[in-house]
Short mmCIF file of N, CA and C in Angstrom, two decimals:
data_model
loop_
_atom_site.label_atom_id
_atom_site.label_comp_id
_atom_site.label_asym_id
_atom_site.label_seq_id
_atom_site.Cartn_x
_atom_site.Cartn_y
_atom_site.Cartn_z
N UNK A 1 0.82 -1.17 0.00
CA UNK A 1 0.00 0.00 0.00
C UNK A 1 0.87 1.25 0.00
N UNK A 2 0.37 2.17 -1.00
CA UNK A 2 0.98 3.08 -0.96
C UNK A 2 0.91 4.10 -0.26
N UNK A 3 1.32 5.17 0.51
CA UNK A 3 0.90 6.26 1.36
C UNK A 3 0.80 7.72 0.66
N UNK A 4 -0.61 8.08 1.05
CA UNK A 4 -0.58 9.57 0.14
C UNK A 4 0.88 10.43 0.38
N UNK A 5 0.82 11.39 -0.67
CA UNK A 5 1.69 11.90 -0.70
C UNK A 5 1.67 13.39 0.58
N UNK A 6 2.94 13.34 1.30
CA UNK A 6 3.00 14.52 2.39
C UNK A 6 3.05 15.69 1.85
N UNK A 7 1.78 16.66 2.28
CA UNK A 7 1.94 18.14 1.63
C UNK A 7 2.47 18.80 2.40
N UNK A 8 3.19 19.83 2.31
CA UNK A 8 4.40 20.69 3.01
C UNK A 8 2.94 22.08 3.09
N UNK A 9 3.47 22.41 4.16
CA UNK A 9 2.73 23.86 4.36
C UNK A 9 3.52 24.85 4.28
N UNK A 10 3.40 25.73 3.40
CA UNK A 10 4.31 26.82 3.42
C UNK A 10 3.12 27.72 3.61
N UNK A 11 3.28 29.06 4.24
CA UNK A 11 1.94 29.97 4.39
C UNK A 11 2.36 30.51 3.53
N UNK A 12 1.43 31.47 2.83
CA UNK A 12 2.09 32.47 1.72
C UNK A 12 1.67 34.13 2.10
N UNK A 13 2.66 34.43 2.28
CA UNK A 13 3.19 35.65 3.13
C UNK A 13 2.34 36.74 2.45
N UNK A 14 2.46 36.30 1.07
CA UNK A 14 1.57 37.53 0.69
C UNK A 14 -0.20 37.92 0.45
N UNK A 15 -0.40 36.73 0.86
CA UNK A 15 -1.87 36.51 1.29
C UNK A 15 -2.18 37.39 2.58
N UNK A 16 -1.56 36.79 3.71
CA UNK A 16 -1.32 37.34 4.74
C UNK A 16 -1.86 38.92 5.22
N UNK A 17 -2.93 39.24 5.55
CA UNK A 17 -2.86 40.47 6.03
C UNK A 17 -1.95 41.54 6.68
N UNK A 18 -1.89 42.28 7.37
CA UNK A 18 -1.69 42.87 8.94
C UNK A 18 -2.78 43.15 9.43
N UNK A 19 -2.07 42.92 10.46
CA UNK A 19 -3.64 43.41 11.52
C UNK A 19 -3.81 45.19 11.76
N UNK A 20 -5.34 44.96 11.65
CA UNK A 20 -5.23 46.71 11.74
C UNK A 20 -5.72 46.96 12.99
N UNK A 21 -4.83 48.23 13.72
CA UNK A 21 -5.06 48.65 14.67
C UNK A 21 -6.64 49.64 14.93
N UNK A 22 -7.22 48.87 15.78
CA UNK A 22 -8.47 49.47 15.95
C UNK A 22 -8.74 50.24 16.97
N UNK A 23 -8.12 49.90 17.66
CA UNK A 23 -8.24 50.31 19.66
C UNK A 23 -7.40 52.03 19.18
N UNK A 24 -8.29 53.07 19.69
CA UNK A 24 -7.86 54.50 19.62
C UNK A 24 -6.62 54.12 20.97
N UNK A 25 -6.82 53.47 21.92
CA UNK A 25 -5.38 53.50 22.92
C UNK A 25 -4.15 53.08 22.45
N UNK A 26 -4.34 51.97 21.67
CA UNK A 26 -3.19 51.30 21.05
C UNK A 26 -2.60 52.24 20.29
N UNK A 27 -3.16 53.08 19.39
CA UNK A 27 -3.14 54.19 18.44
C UNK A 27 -2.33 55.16 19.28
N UNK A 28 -2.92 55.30 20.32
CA UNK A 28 -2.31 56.76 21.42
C UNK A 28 -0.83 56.02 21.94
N UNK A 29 -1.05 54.70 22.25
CA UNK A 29 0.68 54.52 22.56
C UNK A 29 1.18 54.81 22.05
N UNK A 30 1.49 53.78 20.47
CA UNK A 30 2.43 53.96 19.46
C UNK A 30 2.91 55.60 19.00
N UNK A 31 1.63 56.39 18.99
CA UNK A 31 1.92 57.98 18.58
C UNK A 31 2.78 58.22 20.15
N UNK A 32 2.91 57.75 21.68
CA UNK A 32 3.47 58.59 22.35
C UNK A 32 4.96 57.80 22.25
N UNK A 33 4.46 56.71 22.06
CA UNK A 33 6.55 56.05 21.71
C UNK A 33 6.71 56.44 20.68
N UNK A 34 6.12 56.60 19.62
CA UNK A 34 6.79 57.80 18.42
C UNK A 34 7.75 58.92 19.05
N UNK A 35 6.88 59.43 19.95
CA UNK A 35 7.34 61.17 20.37
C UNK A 35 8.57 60.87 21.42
N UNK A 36 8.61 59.76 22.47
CA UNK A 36 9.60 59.66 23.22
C UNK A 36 11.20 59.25 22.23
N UNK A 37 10.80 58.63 21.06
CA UNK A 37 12.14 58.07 20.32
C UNK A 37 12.51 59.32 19.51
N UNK A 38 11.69 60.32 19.40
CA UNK A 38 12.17 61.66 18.51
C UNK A 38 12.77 62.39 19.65
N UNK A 39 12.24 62.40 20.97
CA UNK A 39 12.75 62.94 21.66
C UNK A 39 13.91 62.47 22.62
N UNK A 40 14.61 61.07 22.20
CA UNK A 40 15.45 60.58 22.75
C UNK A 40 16.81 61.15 21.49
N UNK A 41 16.17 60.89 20.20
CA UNK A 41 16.84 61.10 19.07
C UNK A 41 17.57 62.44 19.55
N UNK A 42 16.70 63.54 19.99
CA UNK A 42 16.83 65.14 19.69
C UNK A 42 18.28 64.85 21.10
N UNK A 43 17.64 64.44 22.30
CA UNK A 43 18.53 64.74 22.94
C UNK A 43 20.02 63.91 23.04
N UNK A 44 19.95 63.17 22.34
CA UNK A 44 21.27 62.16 22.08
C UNK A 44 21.53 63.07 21.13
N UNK A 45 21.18 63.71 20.09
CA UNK A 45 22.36 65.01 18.99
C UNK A 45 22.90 65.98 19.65
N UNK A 46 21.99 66.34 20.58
CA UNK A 46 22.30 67.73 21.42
C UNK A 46 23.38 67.73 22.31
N UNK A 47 23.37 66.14 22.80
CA UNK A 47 24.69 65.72 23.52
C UNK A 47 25.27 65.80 22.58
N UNK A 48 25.65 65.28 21.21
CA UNK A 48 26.47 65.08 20.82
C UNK A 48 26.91 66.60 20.38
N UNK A 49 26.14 67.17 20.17
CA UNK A 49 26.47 68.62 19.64
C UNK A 49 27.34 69.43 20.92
N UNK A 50 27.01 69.20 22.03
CA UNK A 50 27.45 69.46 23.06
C UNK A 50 29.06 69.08 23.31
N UNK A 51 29.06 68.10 23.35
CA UNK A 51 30.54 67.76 24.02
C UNK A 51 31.56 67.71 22.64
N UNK A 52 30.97 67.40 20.88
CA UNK A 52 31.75 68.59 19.98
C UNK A 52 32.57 70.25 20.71
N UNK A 53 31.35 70.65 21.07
CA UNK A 53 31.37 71.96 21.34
C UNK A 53 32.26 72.53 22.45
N UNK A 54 32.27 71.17 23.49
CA UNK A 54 33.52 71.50 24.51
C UNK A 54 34.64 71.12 24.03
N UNK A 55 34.85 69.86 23.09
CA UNK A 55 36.28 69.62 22.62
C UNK A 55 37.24 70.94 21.93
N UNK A 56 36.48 71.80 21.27
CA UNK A 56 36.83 73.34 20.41
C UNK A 56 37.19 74.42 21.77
N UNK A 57 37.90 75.15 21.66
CA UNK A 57 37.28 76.33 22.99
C UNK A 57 36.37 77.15 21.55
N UNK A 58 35.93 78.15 22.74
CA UNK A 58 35.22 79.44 21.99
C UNK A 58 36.01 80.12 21.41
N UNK A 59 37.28 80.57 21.56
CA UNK A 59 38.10 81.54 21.20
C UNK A 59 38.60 80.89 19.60
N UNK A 60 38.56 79.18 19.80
CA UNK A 60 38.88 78.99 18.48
C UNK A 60 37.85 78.72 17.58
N UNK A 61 36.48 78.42 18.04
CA UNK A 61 35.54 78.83 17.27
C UNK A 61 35.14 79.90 16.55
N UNK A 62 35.35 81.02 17.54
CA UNK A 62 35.20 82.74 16.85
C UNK A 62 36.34 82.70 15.68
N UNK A 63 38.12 82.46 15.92
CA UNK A 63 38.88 82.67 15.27
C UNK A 63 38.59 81.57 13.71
N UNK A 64 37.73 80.41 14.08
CA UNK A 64 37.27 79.81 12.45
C UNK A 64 35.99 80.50 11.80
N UNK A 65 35.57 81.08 12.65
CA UNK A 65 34.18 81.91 11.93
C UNK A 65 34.90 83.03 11.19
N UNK A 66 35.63 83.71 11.85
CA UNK A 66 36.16 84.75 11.66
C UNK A 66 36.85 84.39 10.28
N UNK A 67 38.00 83.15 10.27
CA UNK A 67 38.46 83.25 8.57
C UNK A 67 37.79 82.35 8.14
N UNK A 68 36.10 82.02 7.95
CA UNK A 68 35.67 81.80 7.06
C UNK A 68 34.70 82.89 6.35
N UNK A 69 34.60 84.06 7.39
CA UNK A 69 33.83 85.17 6.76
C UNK A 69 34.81 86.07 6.18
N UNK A 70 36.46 85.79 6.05
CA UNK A 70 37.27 86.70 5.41
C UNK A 70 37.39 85.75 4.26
N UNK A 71 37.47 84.49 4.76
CA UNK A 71 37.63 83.52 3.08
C UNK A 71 36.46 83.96 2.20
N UNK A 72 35.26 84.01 2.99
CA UNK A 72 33.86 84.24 2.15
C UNK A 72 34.21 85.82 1.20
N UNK A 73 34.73 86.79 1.80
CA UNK A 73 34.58 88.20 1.47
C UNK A 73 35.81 87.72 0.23
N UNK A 74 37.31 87.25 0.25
CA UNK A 74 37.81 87.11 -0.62
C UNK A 74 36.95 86.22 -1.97
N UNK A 75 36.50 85.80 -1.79
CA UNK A 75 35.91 84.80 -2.71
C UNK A 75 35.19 85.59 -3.50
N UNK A 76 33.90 86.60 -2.63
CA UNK A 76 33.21 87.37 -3.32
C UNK A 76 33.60 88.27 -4.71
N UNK A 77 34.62 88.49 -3.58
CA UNK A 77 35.44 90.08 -4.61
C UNK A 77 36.35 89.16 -5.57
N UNK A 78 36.86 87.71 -5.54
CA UNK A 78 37.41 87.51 -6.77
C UNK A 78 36.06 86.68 -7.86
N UNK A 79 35.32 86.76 -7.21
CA UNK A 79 34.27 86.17 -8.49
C UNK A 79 33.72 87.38 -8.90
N UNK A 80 33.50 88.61 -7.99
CA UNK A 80 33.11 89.94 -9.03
C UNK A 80 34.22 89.85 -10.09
N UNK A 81 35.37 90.23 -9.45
CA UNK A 81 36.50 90.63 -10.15
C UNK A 81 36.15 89.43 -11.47
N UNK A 82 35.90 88.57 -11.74
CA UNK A 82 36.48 87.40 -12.87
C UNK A 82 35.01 87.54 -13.64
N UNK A 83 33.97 88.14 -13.20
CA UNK A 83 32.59 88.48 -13.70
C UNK A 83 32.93 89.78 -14.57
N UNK A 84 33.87 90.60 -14.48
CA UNK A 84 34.09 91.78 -15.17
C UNK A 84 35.70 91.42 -16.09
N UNK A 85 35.93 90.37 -15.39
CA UNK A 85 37.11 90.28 -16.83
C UNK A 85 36.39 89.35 -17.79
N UNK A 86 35.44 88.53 -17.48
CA UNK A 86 34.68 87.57 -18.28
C UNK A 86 34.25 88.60 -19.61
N UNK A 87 33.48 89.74 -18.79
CA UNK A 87 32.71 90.69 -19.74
C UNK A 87 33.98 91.13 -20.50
N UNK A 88 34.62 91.90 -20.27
CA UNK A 88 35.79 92.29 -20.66
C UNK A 88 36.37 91.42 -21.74
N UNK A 89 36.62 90.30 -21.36
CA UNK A 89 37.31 89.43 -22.60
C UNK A 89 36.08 89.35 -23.53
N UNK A 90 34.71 89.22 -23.29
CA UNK A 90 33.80 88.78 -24.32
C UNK A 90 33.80 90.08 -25.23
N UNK A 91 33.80 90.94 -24.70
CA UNK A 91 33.29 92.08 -25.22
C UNK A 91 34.70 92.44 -26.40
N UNK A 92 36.28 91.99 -26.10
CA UNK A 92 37.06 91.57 -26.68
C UNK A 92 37.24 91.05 -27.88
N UNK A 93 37.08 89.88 -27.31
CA UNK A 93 37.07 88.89 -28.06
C UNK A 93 35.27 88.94 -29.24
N UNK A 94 34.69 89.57 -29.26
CA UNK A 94 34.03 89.93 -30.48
C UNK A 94 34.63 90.96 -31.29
N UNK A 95 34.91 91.94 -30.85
CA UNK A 95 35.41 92.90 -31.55
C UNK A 95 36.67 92.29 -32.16
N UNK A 96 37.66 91.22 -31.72
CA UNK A 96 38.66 90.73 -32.86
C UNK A 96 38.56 89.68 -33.48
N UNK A 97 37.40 89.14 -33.36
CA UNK A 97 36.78 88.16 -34.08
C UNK A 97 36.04 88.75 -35.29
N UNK A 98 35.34 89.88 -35.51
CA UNK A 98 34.90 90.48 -36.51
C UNK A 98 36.35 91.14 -37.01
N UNK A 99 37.75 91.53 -36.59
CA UNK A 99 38.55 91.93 -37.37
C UNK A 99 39.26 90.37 -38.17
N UNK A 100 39.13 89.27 -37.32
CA UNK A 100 39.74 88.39 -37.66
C UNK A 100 38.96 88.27 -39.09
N UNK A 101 38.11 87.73 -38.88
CA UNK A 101 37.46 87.68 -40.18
C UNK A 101 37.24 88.31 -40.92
N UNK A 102 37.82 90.03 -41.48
CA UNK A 102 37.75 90.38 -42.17
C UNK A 102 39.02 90.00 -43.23
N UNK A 103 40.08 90.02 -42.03
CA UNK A 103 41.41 89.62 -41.99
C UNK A 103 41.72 88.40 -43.25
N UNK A 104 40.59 87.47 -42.84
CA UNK A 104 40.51 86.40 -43.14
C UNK A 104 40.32 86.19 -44.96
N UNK A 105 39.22 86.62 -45.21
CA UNK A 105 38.38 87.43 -46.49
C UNK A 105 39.48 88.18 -47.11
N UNK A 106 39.82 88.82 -46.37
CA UNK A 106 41.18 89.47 -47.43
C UNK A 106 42.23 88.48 -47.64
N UNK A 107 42.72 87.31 -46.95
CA UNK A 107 43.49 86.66 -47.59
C UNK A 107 42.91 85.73 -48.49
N UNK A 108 41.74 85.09 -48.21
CA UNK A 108 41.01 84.09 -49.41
C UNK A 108 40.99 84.83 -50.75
N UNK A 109 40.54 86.55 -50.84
CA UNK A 109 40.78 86.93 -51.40
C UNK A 109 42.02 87.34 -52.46
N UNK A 110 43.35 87.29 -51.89
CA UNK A 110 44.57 87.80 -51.77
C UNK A 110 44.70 86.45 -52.93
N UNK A 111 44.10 84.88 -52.22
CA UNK A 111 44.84 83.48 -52.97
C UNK A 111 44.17 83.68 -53.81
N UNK A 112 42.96 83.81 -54.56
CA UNK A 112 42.00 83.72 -55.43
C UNK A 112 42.77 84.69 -56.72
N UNK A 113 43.36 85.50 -56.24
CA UNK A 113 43.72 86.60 -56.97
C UNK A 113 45.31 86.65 -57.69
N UNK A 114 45.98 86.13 -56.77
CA UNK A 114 47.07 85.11 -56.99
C UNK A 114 47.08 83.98 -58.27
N UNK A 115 45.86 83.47 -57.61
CA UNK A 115 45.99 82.04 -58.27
C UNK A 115 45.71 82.42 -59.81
N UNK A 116 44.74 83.34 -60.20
CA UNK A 116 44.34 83.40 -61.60
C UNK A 116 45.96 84.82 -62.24
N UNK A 117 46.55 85.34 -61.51
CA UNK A 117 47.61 85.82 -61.81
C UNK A 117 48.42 84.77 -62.19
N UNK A 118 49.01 83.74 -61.00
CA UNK A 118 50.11 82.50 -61.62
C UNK A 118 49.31 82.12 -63.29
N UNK A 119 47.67 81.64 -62.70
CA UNK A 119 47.50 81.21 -64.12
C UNK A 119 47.70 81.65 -66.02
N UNK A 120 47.13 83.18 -65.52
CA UNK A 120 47.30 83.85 -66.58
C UNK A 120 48.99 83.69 -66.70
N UNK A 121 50.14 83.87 -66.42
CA UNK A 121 51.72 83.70 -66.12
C UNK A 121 51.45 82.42 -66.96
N UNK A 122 51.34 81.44 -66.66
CA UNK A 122 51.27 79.94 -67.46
C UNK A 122 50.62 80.12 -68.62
N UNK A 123 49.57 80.56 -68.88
CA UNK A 123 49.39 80.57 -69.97
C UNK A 123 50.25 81.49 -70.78
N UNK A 124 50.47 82.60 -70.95
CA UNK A 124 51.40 83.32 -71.59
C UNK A 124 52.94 82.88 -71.76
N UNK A 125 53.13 82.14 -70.92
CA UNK A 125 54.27 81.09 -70.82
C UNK A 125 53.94 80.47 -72.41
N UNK A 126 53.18 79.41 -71.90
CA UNK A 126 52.65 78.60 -73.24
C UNK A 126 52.45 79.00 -74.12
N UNK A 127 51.89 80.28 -74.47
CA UNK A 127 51.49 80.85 -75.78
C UNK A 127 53.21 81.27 -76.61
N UNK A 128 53.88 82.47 -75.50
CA UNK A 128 55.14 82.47 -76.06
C UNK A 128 55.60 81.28 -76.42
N UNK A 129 55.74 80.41 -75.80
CA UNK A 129 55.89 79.02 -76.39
C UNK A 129 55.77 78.25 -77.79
N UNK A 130 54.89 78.50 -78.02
CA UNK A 130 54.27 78.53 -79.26
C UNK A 130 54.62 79.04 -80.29
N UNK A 131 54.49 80.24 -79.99
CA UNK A 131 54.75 81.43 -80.54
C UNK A 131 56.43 81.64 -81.33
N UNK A 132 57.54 81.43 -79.98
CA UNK A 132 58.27 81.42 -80.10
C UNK A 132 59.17 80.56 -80.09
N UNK A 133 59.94 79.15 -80.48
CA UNK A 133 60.01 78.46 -79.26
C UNK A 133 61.58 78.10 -79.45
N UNK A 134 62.15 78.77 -80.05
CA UNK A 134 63.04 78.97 -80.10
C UNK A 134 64.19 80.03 -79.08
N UNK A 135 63.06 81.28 -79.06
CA UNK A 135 63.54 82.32 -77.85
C UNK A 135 63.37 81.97 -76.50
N UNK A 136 62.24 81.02 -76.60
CA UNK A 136 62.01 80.63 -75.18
C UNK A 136 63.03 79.37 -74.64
N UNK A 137 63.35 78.63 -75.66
CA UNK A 137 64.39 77.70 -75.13
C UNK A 137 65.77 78.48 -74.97
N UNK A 138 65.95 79.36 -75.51
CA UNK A 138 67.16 80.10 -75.45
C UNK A 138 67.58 80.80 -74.29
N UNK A 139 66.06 81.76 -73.82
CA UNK A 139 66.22 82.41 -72.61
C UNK A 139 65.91 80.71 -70.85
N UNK A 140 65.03 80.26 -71.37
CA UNK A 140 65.68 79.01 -70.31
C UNK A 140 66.65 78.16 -70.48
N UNK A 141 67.62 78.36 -71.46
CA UNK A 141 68.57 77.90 -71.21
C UNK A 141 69.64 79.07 -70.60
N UNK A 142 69.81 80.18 -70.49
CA UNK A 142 70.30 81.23 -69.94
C UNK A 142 69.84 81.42 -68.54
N UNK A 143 68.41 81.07 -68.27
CA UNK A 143 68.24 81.43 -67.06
C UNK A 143 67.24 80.65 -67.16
N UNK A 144 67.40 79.55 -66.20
CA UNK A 144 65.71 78.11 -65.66
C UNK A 144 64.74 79.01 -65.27
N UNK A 145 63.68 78.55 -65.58
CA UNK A 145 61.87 78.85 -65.18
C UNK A 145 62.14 78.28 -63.80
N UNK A 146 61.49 79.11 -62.73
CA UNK A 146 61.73 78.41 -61.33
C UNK A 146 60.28 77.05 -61.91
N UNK A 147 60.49 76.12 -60.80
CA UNK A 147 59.27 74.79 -61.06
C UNK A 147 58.10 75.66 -59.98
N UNK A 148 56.68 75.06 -60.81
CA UNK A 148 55.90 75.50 -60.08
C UNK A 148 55.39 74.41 -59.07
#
């Protein structure tokens, strides 16, 4: 004979409710152990803020307040100061940026103008050439055409 098979009970947790608190007293504890653990919290920082506060004296407390409100004042006046060279360079730096680029235009110009000069040079080269080519071998043989 065979024996049924053993079912395992697992509960399933997520079925599971919580229980809801109904009782207004139960309600009033939990809200006053709320307030005693905020107020254990507050006064365990306050200690701790406390005996911080004796490890420092006062005199060297004032003397770190003191150069952090002169560090603060330097700081101020060098970020004005770097707020007016900022402007300063921008205001700069447009005005030679519109010369640059005019700058610029005149040399594209300058090659463009060049270039059809060399060309016209080559061609008149070639034509004397033609033309002549006897004088022209004569005078490069007296004196070489630089290479282009």
């Amino acid at each position: 004979m065979s024996s049924p098979p053993k079912e395992s009970f697992e509960p399933d947790y997520f079925q599971l409710a919580p229980k809801a608190i109904s009782d207004n007293s139960d309600n009033h504890f939990f809200k006053e152990l709320d307030t005693r653990e905020e107020l254990q919290k507050v006064d365990d920082s306050e200690r701790f803020v406390e005996r911080c506060i004796d490890l420092v004296s006062p005199e060297m407390i004032d003397m770190m307040l003191q150069f952090q409100n002169e560090t603060s004042q330097v700081l101020i006046t060098r970020t004005e100061e770097l707020a007016i060279f900022n402007e300063f360079s921008q205001s700069k730096y447009q005005e030679l940026l519109g010369r640059f680029q005019k700058h610029t235009q005149v040399l594209i110009n300058l090659r463009t103008d060049l270039e059809l000069v060399f060309r016209r040079i080559r061609a008149l080269k070639s034509r004397i050439g033609q033309l002549y080519p006897e004088e022209l071998s004569k005078v490069v043989s007296e004196r070489p055409l630089p290479e282009e």
